[in-house]
């Protein structure tokens, strides 16, 4: 399943909904989110994770600064790392800059959208909206499909 | 006299140098070399711990001897690495087909506070049916980790909760409980499945 959302379209929808005035959009009109997916959760106590590819098709670098979703009170971009002893750990990834023409992959075992404090269980077959916020005030919202707990990728 | 002393010193020096080189070799490359950090796990027969599986059975390393075994550590509140490892393993087991049922595959939690027997039962139920979930008192988990030379550590998170850092490698043992090899986290299937086949066949060939 491929989800593509033009940055401008997403923003237009968002602005319509929120009735906001247009923020400055210097050079980041073309952020495309592809192959978003997540795994179902057991209840709401365990954090969830979502994965996707964020592509910058514009002329200027964009910096991904944060996430928002009605599904989780504390969504945050994390990075899993495995050291030379084979010990894995997870840390907040901070801001992620994507150069023009480049993309960043959020994928298992690396960067992921960590969904902490779930407001409701993540149910297989459903979707949830996830908004990516950028340093210039721009936003992209993508509908993330929820696959099975044992899913290995966007195809399941 | 002076010259003789020089020769003696020279000989002693050469001998000393040779010894130093030998000791150096012994320690660095030879049999005296320290195990690399994250040392080699013990044979299963040399481990000692008592845990409970997700069906309330008392289990320990002895239960794993007699069949090839795959073991890994994790916790069910782990959103990324653990479900990924479990689904990778499920994929490997699917590829092995019938051979998978000849193996012990065990997921040992490093978070017994949250991973009760019931939690483990629910969680492993979503993955390949061969996978068993083991939990138990913290001291027994620590003993198990020690045997596998695995490590784990509780790390507080900003939300007031905690997460666990832990060894993410998969350990493979032959039917006699000797370590065959380890599968590193995220190793591609084309490498992992042949490694598992090696563990499956090692006992057949009588090699230990
Ligand atoms: Cu995370």
Coordinates of N, CA, C and O in Angstrom, one line a residue, chain B residues 39-51 59-65 69-73 106 108 134 139-150 170-174 176-182:
Chain B
X39 N 31.3 -11.9 25.1 CA 31.9 -13.2 25.0 C 31.0 -14.3 24.5 O 29.8 -14.2 24.4
X40 N 31.6 -15.5 24.3 CA 30.8 -16.6 23.8 C 29.9 -17.2 24.9 O 30.4 -17.4 26.0
X41 N 28.7 -17.5 24.6 CA 27.8 -18.1 25.5 C 28.3 -19.5 26.0 O 29.0 -20.2 25.3
X42 N 27.9 -19.9 27.2 CA 28.2 -21.2 27.7 C 27.4 -22.2 27.0 O 26.4 -21.9 26.4
X43 N 27.9 -23.5 27.0 CA 27.0 -24.6 26.5 C 25.7 -24.6 27.4 O 25.8 -24.3 28.6
X44 N 24.6 -25.0 26.8 CA 23.4 -25.0 27.6 C 23.5 -25.9 28.8 O 22.9 -25.6 29.9
X45 N 24.3 -27.0 28.7 CA 24.5 -27.9 29.9 C 25.2 -27.2 31.0 O 25.1 -27.7 32.2
X46 N 25.9 -26.1 30.8 CA 26.6 -25.5 31.8 C 25.8 -24.3 32.4 O 26.3 -23.6 33.4
X47 N 24.6 -24.1 31.9 CA 23.8 -23.0 32.4 C 22.9 -23.5 33.5 O 22.6 -24.7 33.6
X48 N 22.5 -22.5 34.4 CA 21.6 -22.9 35.5 C 20.6 -21.7 35.7 O 21.0 -20.7 36.1
X49 N 19.4 -22.0 35.4 CA 18.3 -21.0 35.7 C 17.0 -21.7 35.7 O 16.8 -22.7 35.0
X50 N 16.0 -21.2 36.4 CA 14.7 -21.7 36.4 C 13.7 -20.7 36.0 O 13.6 -19.6 36.6
X51 N 12.9 -20.9 34.9 CA 12.0 -19.9 34.5 C 10.6 -20.6 34.2 O 10.5 -21.9 34.5
X59 N 10.6 -24.4 33.4 CA 11.6 -24.7 32.4 C 13.0 -24.2 32.8 O 13.1 -23.3 33.6
X60 N 13.9 -24.8 32.1 CA 15.3 -24.3 32.3 C 16.2 -24.8 31.1 O 15.6 -25.3 30.2
X61 N 17.5 -24.6 31.2 CA 18.3 -24.9 30.0 C 18.3 -26.4 29.7 O 18.4 -26.7 28.5
X62 N 18.0 -27.2 30.7 CA 18.0 -28.7 30.5 C 16.9 -29.0 29.5 O 17.0 -30.0 28.7
X63 N 15.8 -28.3 29.5 CA 14.7 -28.6 28.6 C 15.1 -28.4 27.1 O 14.4 -28.8 26.2
X64 N 16.2 -27.7 26.9 CA 16.5 -27.3 25.5 C 17.5 -28.3 24.9 O 17.8 -28.3 23.7
X65 N 18.1 -29.2 25.7 CA 19.0 -30.2 25.2 C 18.3 -31.3 24.6 O 17.3 -31.8 25.1
X69 N 18.4 -25.5 19.1 CA 17.7 -24.5 19.9 C 18.1 -23.1 19.4 O 19.2 -22.8 19.0
X70 N 17.1 -22.2 19.3 CA 17.3 -20.8 19.0 C 16.8 -20.0 20.2 O 15.6 -20.2 20.6
X71 N 17.6 -19.1 20.7 CA 17.2 -18.3 21.9 C 17.5 -16.8 21.6 O 18.5 -16.5 21.0
X72 N 16.6 -16.0 22.1 CA 16.9 -14.5 22.0 C 16.2 -13.8 23.2 O 15.2 -14.3 23.8
X73 N 16.7 -12.7 23.5 CA 16.2 -11.9 24.7 C 15.5 -10.7 24.1 O 15.8 -10.1 23.1
X106 N 13.0 -20.0 21.7 CA 12.6 -19.4 23.0 C 13.0 -18.0 23.0 O 14.1 -17.5 22.7
X108 N 13.2 -15.1 25.7 CA 13.3 -14.9 27.1 C 13.2 -13.4 27.4 O 13.9 -12.5 26.8
X134 N 9.5 -17.3 27.7 CA 9.9 -17.6 29.0 C 10.1 -16.4 29.9 O 10.7 -15.4 29.5
X139 N 16.1 -12.5 39.3 CA 17.4 -13.0 39.5 C 17.7 -14.2 38.6 O 18.8 -14.5 38.2
X140 N 16.6 -14.9 38.3 CA 16.7 -16.1 37.3 C 17.0 -15.6 35.9 O 17.7 -16.2 35.1
X141 N 16.3 -14.5 35.5 CA 16.5 -13.9 34.2 C 18.0 -13.5 34.1 O 18.7 -13.6 33.1
X142 N 18.5 -12.9 35.2 CA 19.9 -12.4 35.2 C 20.8 -13.6 35.1 O 21.8 -13.5 34.3
X143 N 20.5 -14.7 35.7 CA 21.4 -15.9 35.6 C 21.3 -16.4 34.2 O 22.4 -16.9 33.6
X144 N 20.2 -16.4 33.6 CA 20.1 -16.8 32.2 C 20.9 -16.0 31.3 O 21.7 -16.4 30.5
X145 N 20.7 -14.6 31.4 CA 21.5 -13.7 30.6 C 23.0 -13.9 30.8 O 23.7 -13.9 29.8
X146 N 23.4 -14.2 32.0 CA 24.8 -14.4 32.3 C 25.3 -15.6 31.5 O 26.4 -15.6 30.9
X147 N 24.5 -16.7 31.5 CA 24.9 -17.9 30.8 C 25.1 -17.6 29.3 O 26.0 -18.2 28.6
X148 N 24.2 -16.8 28.7 CA 24.3 -16.5 27.3 C 25.2 -15.4 27.0 O 25.4 -15.0 25.9
X149 N 25.8 -14.8 28.1 CA 26.7 -13.6 27.9 C 25.9 -12.5 27.3 O 26.4 -11.7 26.5
X150 N 24.6 -12.5 27.6 CA 23.8 -11.4 27.1 C 23.7 -10.3 28.2 O 23.9 -10.6 29.4
X170 N 20.5 -13.4 18.1 CA 19.8 -14.7 18.3 C 20.9 -15.8 18.4 O 21.8 -15.8 17.6
X171 N 20.7 -16.6 19.5 CA 21.7 -17.6 19.8 C 21.3 -19.0 19.2 O 20.1 -19.3 19.4
X172 N 22.2 -19.7 18.5 CA 21.8 -21.0 17.9 C 22.7 -22.1 18.6 O 23.9 -22.0 18.6
X173 N 22.0 -23.1 19.1 CA 22.7 -24.2 19.7 C 22.4 -25.5 19.0 O 21.3 -25.6 18.4
X174 N 23.3 -26.5 19.0 CA 23.0 -27.8 18.4 C 22.2 -28.6 19.4 O 21.9 -28.2 20.5
X176 N 23.0 -31.0 21.2 CA 23.8 -31.3 22.4 C 23.9 -30.0 23.3 O 24.5 -30.1 24.4
X177 N 23.4 -28.9 22.8 CA 23.5 -27.7 23.7 C 24.8 -26.9 23.5 O 25.0 -26.0 24.3
X178 N 25.5 -27.2 22.5 CA 26.8 -26.4 22.2 C 26.4 -25.3 21.2 O 25.6 -25.5 20.3
X179 N 27.0 -24.1 21.5 CA 26.7 -23.0 20.6 C 27.2 -23.3 19.2 O 28.3 -23.8 19.0
X180 N 26.3 -23.1 18.2 CA 26.8 -23.2 16.8 C 27.2 -21.9 16.3 O 28.3 -21.7 15.8
X181 N 26.3 -20.9 16.5 CA 26.7 -19.5 16.0 C 25.6 -18.6 16.5 O 24.7 -19.0 17.2
X182 N 25.8 -17.3 16.2 CA 24.9 -16.3 16.6 C 24.4 -15.6 15.3 O 25.2 -15.5 14.4

